[in-house]
CSV table of C-alpha atoms and ligand atoms in Angstrom, one decimal:
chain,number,residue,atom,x,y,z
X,1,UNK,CA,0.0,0.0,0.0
X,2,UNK,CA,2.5,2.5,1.1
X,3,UNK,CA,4.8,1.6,-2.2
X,4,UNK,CA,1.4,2.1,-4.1
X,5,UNK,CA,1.1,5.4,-2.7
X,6,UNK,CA,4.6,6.7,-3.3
X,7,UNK,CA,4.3,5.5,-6.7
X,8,UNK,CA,0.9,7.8,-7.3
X,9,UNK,CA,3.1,10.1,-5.5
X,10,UNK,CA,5.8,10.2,-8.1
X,11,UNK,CA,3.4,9.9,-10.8
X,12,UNK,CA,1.6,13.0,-10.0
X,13,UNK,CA,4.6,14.5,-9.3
X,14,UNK,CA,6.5,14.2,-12.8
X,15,UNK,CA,2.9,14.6,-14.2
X,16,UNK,CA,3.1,17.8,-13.0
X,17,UNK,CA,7.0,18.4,-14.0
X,18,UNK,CA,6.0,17.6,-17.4
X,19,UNK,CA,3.3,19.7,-17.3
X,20,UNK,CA,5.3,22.6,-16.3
X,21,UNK,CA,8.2,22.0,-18.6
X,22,UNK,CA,9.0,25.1,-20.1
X,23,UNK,CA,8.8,23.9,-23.9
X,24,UNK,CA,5.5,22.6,-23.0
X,25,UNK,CA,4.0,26.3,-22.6
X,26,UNK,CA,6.7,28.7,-24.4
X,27,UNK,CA,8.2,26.8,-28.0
X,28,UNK,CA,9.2,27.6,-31.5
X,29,UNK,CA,11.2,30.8,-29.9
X,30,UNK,CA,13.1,32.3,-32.8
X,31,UNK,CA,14.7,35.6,-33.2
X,32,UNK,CA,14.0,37.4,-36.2
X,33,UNK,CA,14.9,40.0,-38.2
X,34,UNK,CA,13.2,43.5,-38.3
X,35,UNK,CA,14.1,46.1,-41.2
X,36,UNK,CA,16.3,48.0,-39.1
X,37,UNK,CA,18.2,45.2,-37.6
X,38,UNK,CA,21.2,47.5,-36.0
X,39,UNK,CA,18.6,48.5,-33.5
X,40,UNK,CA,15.5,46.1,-33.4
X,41,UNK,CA,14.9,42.0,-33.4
X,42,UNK,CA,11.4,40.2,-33.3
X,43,UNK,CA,10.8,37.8,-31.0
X,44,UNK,CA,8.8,35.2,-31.8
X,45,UNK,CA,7.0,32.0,-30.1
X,46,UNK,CA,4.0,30.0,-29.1
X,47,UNK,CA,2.8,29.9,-25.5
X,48,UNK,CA,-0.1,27.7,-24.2
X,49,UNK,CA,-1.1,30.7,-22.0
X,50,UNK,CA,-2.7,33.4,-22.7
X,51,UNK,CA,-0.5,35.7,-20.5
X,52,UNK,CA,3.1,35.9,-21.3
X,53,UNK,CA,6.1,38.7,-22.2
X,54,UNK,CA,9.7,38.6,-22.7
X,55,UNK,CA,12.7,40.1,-20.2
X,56,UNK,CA,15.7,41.6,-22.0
X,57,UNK,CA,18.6,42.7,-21.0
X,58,UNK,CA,22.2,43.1,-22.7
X,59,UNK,CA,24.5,39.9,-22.5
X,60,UNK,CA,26.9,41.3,-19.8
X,61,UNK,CA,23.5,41.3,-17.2
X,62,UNK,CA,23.4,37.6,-17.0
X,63,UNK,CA,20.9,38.1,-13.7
X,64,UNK,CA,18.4,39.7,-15.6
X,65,UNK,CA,18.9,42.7,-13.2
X,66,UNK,CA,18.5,45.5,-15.7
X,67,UNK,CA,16.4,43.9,-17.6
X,68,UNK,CA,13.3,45.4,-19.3
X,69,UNK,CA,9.6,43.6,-20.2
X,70,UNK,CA,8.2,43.5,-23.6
X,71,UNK,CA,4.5,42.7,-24.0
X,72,UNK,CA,3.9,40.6,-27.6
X,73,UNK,CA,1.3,40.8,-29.7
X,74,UNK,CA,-0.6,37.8,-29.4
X,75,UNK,CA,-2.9,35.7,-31.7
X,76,UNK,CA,-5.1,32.9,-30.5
X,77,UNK,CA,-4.4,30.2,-33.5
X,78,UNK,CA,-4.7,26.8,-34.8
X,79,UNK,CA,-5.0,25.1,-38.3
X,80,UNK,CA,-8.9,24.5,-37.4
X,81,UNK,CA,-10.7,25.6,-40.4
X,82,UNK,CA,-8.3,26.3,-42.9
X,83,UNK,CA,-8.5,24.5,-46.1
X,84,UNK,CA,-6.6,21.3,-46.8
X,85,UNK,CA,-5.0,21.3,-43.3
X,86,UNK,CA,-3.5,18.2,-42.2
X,87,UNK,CA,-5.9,17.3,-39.3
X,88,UNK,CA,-4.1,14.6,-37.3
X,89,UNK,CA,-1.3,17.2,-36.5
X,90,UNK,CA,-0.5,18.9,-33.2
X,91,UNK,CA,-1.2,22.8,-35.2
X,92,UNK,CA,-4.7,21.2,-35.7
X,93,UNK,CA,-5.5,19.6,-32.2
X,94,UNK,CA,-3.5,22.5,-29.8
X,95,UNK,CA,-4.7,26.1,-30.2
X,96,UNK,CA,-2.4,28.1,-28.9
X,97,UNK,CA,-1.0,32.1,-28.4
X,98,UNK,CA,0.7,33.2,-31.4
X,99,UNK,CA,3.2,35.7,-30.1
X,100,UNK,CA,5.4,38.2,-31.6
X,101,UNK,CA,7.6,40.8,-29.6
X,102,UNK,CA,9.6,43.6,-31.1
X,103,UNK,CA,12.4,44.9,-29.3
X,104,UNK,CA,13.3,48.4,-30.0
X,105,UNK,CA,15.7,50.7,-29.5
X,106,UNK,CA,18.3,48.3,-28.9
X,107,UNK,CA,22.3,49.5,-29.3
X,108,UNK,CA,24.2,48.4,-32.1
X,109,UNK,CA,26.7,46.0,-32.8
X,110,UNK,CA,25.7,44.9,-28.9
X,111,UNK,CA,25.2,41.7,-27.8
X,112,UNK,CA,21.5,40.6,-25.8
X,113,UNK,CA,20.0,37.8,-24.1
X,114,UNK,CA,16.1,38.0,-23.3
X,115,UNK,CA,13.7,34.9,-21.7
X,116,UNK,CA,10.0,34.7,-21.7
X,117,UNK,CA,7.6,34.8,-18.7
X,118,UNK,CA,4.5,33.0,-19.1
X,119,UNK,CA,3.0,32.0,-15.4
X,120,UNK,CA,5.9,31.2,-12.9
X,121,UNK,CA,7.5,29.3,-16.1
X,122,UNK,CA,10.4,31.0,-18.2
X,123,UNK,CA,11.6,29.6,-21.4
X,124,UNK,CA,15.4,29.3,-22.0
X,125,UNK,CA,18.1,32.3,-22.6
X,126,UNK,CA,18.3,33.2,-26.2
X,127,UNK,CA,20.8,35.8,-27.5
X,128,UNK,CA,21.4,37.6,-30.6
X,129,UNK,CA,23.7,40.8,-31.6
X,130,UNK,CA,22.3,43.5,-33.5
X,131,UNK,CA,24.0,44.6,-37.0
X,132,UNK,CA,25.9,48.2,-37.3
X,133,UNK,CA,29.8,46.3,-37.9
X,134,UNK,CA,31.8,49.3,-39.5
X,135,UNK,CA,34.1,47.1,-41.0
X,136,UNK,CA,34.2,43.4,-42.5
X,137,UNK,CA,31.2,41.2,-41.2
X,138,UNK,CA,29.8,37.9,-42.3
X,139,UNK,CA,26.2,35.8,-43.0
X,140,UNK,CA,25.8,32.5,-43.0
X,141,UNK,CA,22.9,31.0,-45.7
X,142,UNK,CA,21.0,27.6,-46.0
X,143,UNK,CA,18.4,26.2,-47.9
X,144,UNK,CA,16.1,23.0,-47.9
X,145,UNK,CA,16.3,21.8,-44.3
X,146,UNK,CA,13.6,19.7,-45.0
X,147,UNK,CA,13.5,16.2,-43.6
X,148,UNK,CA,12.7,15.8,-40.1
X,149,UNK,CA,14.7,14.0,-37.4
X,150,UNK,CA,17.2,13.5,-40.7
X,151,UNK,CA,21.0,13.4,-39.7
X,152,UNK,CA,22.6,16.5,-41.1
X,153,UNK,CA,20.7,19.7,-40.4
X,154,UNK,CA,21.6,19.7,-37.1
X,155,UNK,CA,24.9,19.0,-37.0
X,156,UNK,CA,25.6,21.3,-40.3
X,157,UNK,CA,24.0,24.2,-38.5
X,158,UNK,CA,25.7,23.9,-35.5
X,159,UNK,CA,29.2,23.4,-37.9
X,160,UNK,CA,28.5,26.6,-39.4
X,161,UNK,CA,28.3,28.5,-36.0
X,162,UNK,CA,31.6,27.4,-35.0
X,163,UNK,CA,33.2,28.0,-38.7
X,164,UNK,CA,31.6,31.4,-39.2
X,165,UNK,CA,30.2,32.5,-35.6
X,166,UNK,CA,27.3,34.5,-37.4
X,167,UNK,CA,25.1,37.2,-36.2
X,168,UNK,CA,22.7,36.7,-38.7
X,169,UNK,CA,21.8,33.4,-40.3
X,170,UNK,CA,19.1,33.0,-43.5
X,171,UNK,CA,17.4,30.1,-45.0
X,172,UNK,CA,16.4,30.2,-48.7
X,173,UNK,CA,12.9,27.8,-47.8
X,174,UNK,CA,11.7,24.2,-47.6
X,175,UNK,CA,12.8,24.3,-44.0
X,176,UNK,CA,10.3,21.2,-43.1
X,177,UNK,CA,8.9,18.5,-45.3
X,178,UNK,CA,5.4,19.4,-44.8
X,179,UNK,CA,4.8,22.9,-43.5
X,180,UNK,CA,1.0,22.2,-42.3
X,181,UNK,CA,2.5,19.2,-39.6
X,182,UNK,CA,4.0,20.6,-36.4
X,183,UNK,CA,6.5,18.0,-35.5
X,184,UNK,CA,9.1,19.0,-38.6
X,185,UNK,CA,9.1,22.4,-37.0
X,186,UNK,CA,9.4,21.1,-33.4
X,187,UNK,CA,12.8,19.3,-34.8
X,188,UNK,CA,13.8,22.3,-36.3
X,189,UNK,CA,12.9,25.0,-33.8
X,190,UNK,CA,13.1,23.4,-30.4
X,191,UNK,CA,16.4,23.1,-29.8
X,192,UNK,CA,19.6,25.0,-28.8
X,193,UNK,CA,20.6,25.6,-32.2
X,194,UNK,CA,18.4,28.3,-33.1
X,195,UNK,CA,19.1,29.8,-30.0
X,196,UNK,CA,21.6,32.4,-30.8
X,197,UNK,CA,21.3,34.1,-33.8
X,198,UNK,CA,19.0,36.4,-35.7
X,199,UNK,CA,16.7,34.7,-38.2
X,200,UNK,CA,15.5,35.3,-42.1
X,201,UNK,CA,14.0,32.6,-44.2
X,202,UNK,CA,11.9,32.6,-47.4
X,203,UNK,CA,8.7,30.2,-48.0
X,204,UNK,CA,9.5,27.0,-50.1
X,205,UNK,CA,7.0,25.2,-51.8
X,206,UNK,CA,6.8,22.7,-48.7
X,207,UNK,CA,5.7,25.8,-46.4
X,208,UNK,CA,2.9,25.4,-48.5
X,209,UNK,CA,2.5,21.5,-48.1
X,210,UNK,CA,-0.6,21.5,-46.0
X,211,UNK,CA,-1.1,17.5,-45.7
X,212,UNK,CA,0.9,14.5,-47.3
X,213,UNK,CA,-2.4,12.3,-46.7
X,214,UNK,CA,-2.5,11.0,-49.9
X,215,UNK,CA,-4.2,13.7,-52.2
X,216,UNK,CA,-2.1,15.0,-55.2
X,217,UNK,CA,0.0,18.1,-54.0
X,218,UNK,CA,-2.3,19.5,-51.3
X,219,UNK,CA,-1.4,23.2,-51.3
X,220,UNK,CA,-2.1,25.9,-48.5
X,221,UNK,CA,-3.0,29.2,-50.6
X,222,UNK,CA,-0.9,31.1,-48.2
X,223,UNK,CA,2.3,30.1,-46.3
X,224,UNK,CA,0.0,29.9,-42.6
X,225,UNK,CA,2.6,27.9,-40.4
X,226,UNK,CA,5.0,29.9,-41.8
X,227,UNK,CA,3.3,33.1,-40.9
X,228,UNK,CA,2.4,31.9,-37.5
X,229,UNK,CA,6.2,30.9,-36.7
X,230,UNK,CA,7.6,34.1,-37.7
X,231,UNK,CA,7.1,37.7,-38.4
X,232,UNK,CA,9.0,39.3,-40.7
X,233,UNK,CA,9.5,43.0,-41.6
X,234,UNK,CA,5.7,44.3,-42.5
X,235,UNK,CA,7.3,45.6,-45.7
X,236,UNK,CA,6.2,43.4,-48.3
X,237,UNK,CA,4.4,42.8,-51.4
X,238,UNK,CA,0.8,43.5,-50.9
X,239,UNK,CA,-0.3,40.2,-52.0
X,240,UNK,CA,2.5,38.5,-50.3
X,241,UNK,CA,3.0,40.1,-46.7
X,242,UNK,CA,5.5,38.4,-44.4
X,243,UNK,CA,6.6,36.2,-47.1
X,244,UNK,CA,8.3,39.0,-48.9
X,245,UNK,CA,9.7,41.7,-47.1
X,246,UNK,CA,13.2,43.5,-47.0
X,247,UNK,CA,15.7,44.8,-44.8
X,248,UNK,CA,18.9,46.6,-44.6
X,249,UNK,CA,21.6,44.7,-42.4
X,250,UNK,CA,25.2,46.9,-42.5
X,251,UNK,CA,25.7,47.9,-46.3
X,252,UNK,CA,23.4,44.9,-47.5
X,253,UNK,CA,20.0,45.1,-48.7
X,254,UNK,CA,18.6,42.0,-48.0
X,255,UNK,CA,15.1,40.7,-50.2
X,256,UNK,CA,12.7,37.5,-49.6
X,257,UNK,CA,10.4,36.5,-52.5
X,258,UNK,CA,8.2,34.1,-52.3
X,259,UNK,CA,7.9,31.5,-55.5
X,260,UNK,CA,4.7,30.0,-54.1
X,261,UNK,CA,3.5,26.4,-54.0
X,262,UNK,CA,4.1,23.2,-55.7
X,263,UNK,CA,1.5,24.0,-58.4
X,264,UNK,CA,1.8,27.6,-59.1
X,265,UNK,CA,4.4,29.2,-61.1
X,266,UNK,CA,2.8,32.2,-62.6
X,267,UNK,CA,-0.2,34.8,-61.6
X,268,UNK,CA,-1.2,38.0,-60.0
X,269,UNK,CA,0.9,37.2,-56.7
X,270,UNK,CA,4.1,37.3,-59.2
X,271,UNK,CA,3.3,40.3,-60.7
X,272,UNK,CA,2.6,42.0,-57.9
X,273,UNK,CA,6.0,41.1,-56.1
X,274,UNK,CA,8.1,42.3,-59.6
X,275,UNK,CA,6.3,45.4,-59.1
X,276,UNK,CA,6.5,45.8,-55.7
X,277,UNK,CA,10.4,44.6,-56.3
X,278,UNK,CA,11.4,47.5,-58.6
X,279,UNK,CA,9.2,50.3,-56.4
X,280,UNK,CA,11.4,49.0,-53.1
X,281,UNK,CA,15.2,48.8,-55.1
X,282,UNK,CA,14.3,52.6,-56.6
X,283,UNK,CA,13.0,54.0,-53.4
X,284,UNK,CA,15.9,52.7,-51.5
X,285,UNK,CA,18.7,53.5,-54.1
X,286,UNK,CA,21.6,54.6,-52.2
X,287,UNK,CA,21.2,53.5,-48.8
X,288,UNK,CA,22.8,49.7,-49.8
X,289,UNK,CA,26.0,48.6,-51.6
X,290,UNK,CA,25.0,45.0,-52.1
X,291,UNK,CA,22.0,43.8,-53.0
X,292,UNK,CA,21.3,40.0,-51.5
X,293,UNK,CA,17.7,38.2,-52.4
X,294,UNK,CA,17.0,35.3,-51.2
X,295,UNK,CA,14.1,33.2,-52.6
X,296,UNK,CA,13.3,29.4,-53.1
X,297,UNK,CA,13.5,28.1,-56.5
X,298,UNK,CA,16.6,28.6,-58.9
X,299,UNK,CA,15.4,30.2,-61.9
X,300,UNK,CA,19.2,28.5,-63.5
X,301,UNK,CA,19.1,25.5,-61.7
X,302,UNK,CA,18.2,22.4,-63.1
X,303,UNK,CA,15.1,22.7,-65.9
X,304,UNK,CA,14.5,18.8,-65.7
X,305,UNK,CA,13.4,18.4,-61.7
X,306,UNK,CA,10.7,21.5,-61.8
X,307,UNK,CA,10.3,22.6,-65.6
X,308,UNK,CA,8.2,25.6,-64.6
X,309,UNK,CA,10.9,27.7,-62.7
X,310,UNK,CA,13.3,28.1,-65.7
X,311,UNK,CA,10.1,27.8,-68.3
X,312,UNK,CA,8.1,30.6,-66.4
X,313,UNK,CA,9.8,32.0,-63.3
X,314,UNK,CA,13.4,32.7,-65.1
X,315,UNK,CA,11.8,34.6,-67.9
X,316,UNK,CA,10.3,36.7,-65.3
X,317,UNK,CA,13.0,37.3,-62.9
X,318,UNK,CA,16.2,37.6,-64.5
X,319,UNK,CA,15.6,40.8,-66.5
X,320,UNK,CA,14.5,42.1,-63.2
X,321,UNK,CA,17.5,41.2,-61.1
X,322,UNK,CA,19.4,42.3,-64.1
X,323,UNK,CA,17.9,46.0,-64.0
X,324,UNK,CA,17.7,46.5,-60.2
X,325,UNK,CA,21.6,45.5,-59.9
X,326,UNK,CA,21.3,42.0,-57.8
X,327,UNK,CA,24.2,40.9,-56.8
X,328,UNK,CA,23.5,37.6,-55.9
X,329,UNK,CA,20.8,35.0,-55.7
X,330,UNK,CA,20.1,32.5,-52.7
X,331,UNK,CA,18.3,29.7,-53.9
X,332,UNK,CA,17.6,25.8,-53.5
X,333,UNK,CA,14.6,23.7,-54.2
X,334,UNK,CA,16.0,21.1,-56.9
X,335,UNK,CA,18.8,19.8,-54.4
X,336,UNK,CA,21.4,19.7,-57.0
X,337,UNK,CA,24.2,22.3,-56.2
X,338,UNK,CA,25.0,24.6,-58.5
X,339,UNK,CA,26.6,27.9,-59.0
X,340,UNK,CA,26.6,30.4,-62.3
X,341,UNK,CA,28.5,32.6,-63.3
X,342,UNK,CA,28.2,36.4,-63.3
X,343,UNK,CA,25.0,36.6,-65.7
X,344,UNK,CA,24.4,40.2,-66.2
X,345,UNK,CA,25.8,41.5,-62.8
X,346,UNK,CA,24.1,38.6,-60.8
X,347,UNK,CA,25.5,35.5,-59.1
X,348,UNK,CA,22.8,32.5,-58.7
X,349,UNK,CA,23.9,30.5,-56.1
X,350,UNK,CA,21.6,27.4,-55.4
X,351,UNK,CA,23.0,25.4,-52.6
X,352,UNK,CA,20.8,22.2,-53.2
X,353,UNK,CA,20.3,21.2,-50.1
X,354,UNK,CA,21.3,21.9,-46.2
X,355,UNK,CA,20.3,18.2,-45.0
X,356,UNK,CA,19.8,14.6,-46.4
X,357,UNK,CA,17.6,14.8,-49.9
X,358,UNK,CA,19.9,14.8,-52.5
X,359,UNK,CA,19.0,14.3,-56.0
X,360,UNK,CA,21.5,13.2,-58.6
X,361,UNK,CA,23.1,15.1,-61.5
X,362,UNK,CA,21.3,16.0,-64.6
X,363,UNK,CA,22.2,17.3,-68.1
X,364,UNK,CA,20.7,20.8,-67.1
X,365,UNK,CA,23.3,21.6,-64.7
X,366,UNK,CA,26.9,20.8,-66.1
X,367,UNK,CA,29.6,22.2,-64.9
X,368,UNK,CA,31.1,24.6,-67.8
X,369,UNK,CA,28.1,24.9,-70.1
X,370,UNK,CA,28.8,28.5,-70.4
X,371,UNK,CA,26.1,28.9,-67.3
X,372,UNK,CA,27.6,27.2,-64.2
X,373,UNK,CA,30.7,27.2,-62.8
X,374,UNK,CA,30.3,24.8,-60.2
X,375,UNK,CA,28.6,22.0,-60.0
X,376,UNK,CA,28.6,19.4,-56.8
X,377,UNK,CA,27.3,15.8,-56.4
X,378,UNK,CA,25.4,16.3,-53.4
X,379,UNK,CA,24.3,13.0,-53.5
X,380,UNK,CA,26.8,10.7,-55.0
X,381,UNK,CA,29.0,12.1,-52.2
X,382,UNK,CA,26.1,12.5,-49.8
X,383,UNK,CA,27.0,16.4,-49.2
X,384,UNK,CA,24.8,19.4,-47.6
X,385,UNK,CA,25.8,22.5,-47.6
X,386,UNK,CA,26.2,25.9,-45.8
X,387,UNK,CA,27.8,29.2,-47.0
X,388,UNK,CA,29.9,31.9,-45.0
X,389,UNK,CA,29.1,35.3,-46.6
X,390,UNK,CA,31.9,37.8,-45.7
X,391,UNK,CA,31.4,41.4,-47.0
X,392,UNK,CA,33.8,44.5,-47.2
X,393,UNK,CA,33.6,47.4,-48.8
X,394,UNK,CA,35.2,45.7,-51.8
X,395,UNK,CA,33.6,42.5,-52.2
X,396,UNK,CA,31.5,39.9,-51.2
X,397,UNK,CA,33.4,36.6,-50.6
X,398,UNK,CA,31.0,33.4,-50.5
X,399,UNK,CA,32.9,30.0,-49.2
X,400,UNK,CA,30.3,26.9,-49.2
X,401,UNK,CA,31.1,24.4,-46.7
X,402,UNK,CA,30.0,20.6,-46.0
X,403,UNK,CA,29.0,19.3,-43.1
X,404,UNK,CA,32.7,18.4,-42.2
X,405,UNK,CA,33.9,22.1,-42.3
X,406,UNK,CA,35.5,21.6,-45.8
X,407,UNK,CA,35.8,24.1,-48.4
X,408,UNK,CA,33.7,22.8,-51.3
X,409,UNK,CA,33.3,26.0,-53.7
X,410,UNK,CA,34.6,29.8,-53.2
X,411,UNK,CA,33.9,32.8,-55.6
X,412,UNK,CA,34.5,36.4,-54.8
X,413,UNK,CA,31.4,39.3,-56.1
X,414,UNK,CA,33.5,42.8,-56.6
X,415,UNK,CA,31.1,45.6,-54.9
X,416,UNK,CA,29.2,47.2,-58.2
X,417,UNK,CA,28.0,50.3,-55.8
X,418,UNK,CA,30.5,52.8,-53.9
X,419,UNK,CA,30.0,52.3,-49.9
X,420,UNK,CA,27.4,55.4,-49.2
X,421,UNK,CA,27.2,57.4,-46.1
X,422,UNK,CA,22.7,56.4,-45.9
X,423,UNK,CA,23.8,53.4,-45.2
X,424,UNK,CA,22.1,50.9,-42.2
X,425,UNK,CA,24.8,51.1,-39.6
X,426,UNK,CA,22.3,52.8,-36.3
X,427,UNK,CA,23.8,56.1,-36.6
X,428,UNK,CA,20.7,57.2,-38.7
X,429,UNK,CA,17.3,55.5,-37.8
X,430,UNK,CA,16.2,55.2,-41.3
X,431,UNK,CA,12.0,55.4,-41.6
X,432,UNK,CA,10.5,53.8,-44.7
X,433,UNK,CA,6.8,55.1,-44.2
X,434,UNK,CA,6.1,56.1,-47.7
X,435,UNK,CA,7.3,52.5,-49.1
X,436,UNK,CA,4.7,50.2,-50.2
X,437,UNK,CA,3.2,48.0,-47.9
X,438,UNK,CA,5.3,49.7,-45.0
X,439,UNK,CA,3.7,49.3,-41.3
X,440,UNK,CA,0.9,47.1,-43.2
X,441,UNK,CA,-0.1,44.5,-40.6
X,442,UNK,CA,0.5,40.5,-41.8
X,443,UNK,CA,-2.2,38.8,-44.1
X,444,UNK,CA,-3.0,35.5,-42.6
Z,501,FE2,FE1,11.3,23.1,-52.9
């Protein structure tokens, strides 16, 4: 009897442990980028409770003495009710508070730590450093996560940290399998990896997978996890808010575009972003040096894995990163590697893959044909790959490692643009109110 009662004992008591485990009510904490990232970060994350905020303080105030509270913006959400969701999923079955915190008036070039509050429980420290370097700095850039649980991600992320120690890290989509299921982004999110670094990504087609469940291709209409896991600059194409946005980082201008779903290649949300494209490169003329997109599918990638993108989307694209002077192009989606040359002023990078789906070589993407320069097996030499961005006022050097820390492709970008004094360094809070879209709340 008394054994019996020790063990309901223990039982209630880990019951209740569990219950109050902190990734149980505060998850999927990632720091963000906002457009002025020399002085301000989002935070973002889900909380089972309603009442929650996040404590920040700079690095040095480890005790949280000086710290100071942030109340989020909060969203009660799940996928309930929106069309084709996957309904056997945790988004489906736990609604939960949506949160987003931006921190303001932050110093440059400073390092932070903050913690949320939610109820007696607090999440884990996260830290970040805002932009405003002066002289040489670096980015560090993936693409196509994907597989949950697979063997690589991880590891390469964490590789990349110690190689290139970045500030600022960006993925070019497909960061989970199937967008519309919770448990690829509870691999990805929910652990200390992501818990030190500010955070940009673009939607791939699978932040538009809504369920695998057998249908052909079902398709969200708008990236919804996506937009409930992070909140980007409110900047963006009107028809495409949160997905498309920009921001100025040092002497970078940084874009997202979203290339929409697995079945759509072409349409008024394309249009709208080329427009919207050309409007934000004009208006901002001479506050940037560089010019850095980053966007899903490689428009001179392979033509054989997804025909569309270099049947529909390169015809589109190209003449517009020609005029607006991009000087390079973040990319994955057909997990082949592969790396142009300069084509009118514009490097297209597409890294393949940063985890374990590899597809093999085809006669699109050879290595020489006048197009690429570099081409890599990622999967007869089962490779993934990250890139360390360095960028000086004369160039922008890219080095793409594997997931052992070796070199496997270099190429240097000379600076087209003279460094300019409007730059994005926090000495000049810079206030884009008459841009289009600009303080335009998200479109879920
Ligand atoms: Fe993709």
């Amino acid at each position: 009897m008394k054994s019996f009662i020790l063990g309901l004992f223990c039982l209630f008591a880990l019951g209740n442990c569990y219950a109050m485990a902190e990734d149980e009510v505060i998850y999927h904490v990632v720091t963000t980028v906002s457009e002025n990232p020399a002085n301000a970060v989002t935070v973002n994350y889900h909380c089972s409770n309603k009442d929650s905020y996040v404590l920040y303080t700079k690095a040095k105030d480890i005790a949280f003495r000086k710290a100071v509270r942030v109340e989020p913006v909060s969203v009660l959400w799940s996928t309930r009710g929106i069309e084709k969701t996957a309904k056997e999923t945790t988004f489906y079955t736990r609604q939960r508070y949506v949160c987003s915190a931006e921190i303001s008036g932050l110093e440059k070039n400073t390092k932070y730590i903050y913690k949320i509050v939610s109820e007696g429980v607090e999440s884990k420290v996260n830290s970040f450093v805002t932009a405003g370097k002066k002289s040489k700095w670096n980015f560090v850039a993936f693409t196509d996560f994907q597989h949950k649980g697979n063997k690589e991600t991880l590891p390469l992320i964490k590789s990349m940290k110690e190689v290139a120690h970045p500030a600022l890290v960006i993925c070019s989509g497909d960061m989970v399998d199937v967008a519309g299921k919770e448990e690829g982004w509870n691999w990805l999110l929910d652990n200390d990896i992501f818990r030190d670094f500010v955070y940009a990504a673009s939607p791939g087609d699978h932040e538009y997978w809504a369920d695998d469940s057998g249908r052909k291709y079902p398709q969200y209409d708008k990236a919804h996890t996506f937009n409930h896991l992070f909140k980007f600059p409110g900047n963006g194409a009107p028809m495409s808010l949160n997905t498309t946005y920009w921001f100025r980082y040092n002497n970078v201008l940084f874009i997202s575009l979203d290339m929409n779903n697995s079945n759509v290649a072409t349409g008024p949300r394309f249009e709208d972003q080329v427009r919207w494209f050309e409007k934000t490169v004009e208006s901002l003329k001479g506050t940037f040096q560089y010019l850095v997109v980053y966007e899903h599918k490689s428009i001179y990638g392979s033509s054989k894995i997804d025909a569309v993108v270099a049947a529909r989307l390169r015809p589109q694209w190209a003449p517009v990163f020609k005029k607006c002077g991009v000087d390079l192009v973040l990319s994955g989606h057909d997990h082949i590697y592969s790396r142009t040359r300069e084509i009118d002023g514009t490097y297209y990078l597409d890294m393949g893959s940063s985890g374990d789906k590899r597809r093999a070589l085809d006669d699109s993407v050879v290595e020489g044909d006048g197009i690429h320069e570099k081409v890599l097996d990622l999967k007869g030499d089962a490779l993934c790959c990250g890139s360390n961005i360095e960028i000086t006022r004369h160039l922008m050097k890219v080095t793409v490692y594997n997931q052992r820390k070796e070199v496997v492709d270099s190429f240097t970008i000379k600076a087209k643009r003279k460094s300019s004094p409007r730059e994005n360094r926090g000495e000049q809070p810079f206030h884009p109110s008459t841009f289009v879209g600009a303080g335009a709340g998200i479109n879920f």
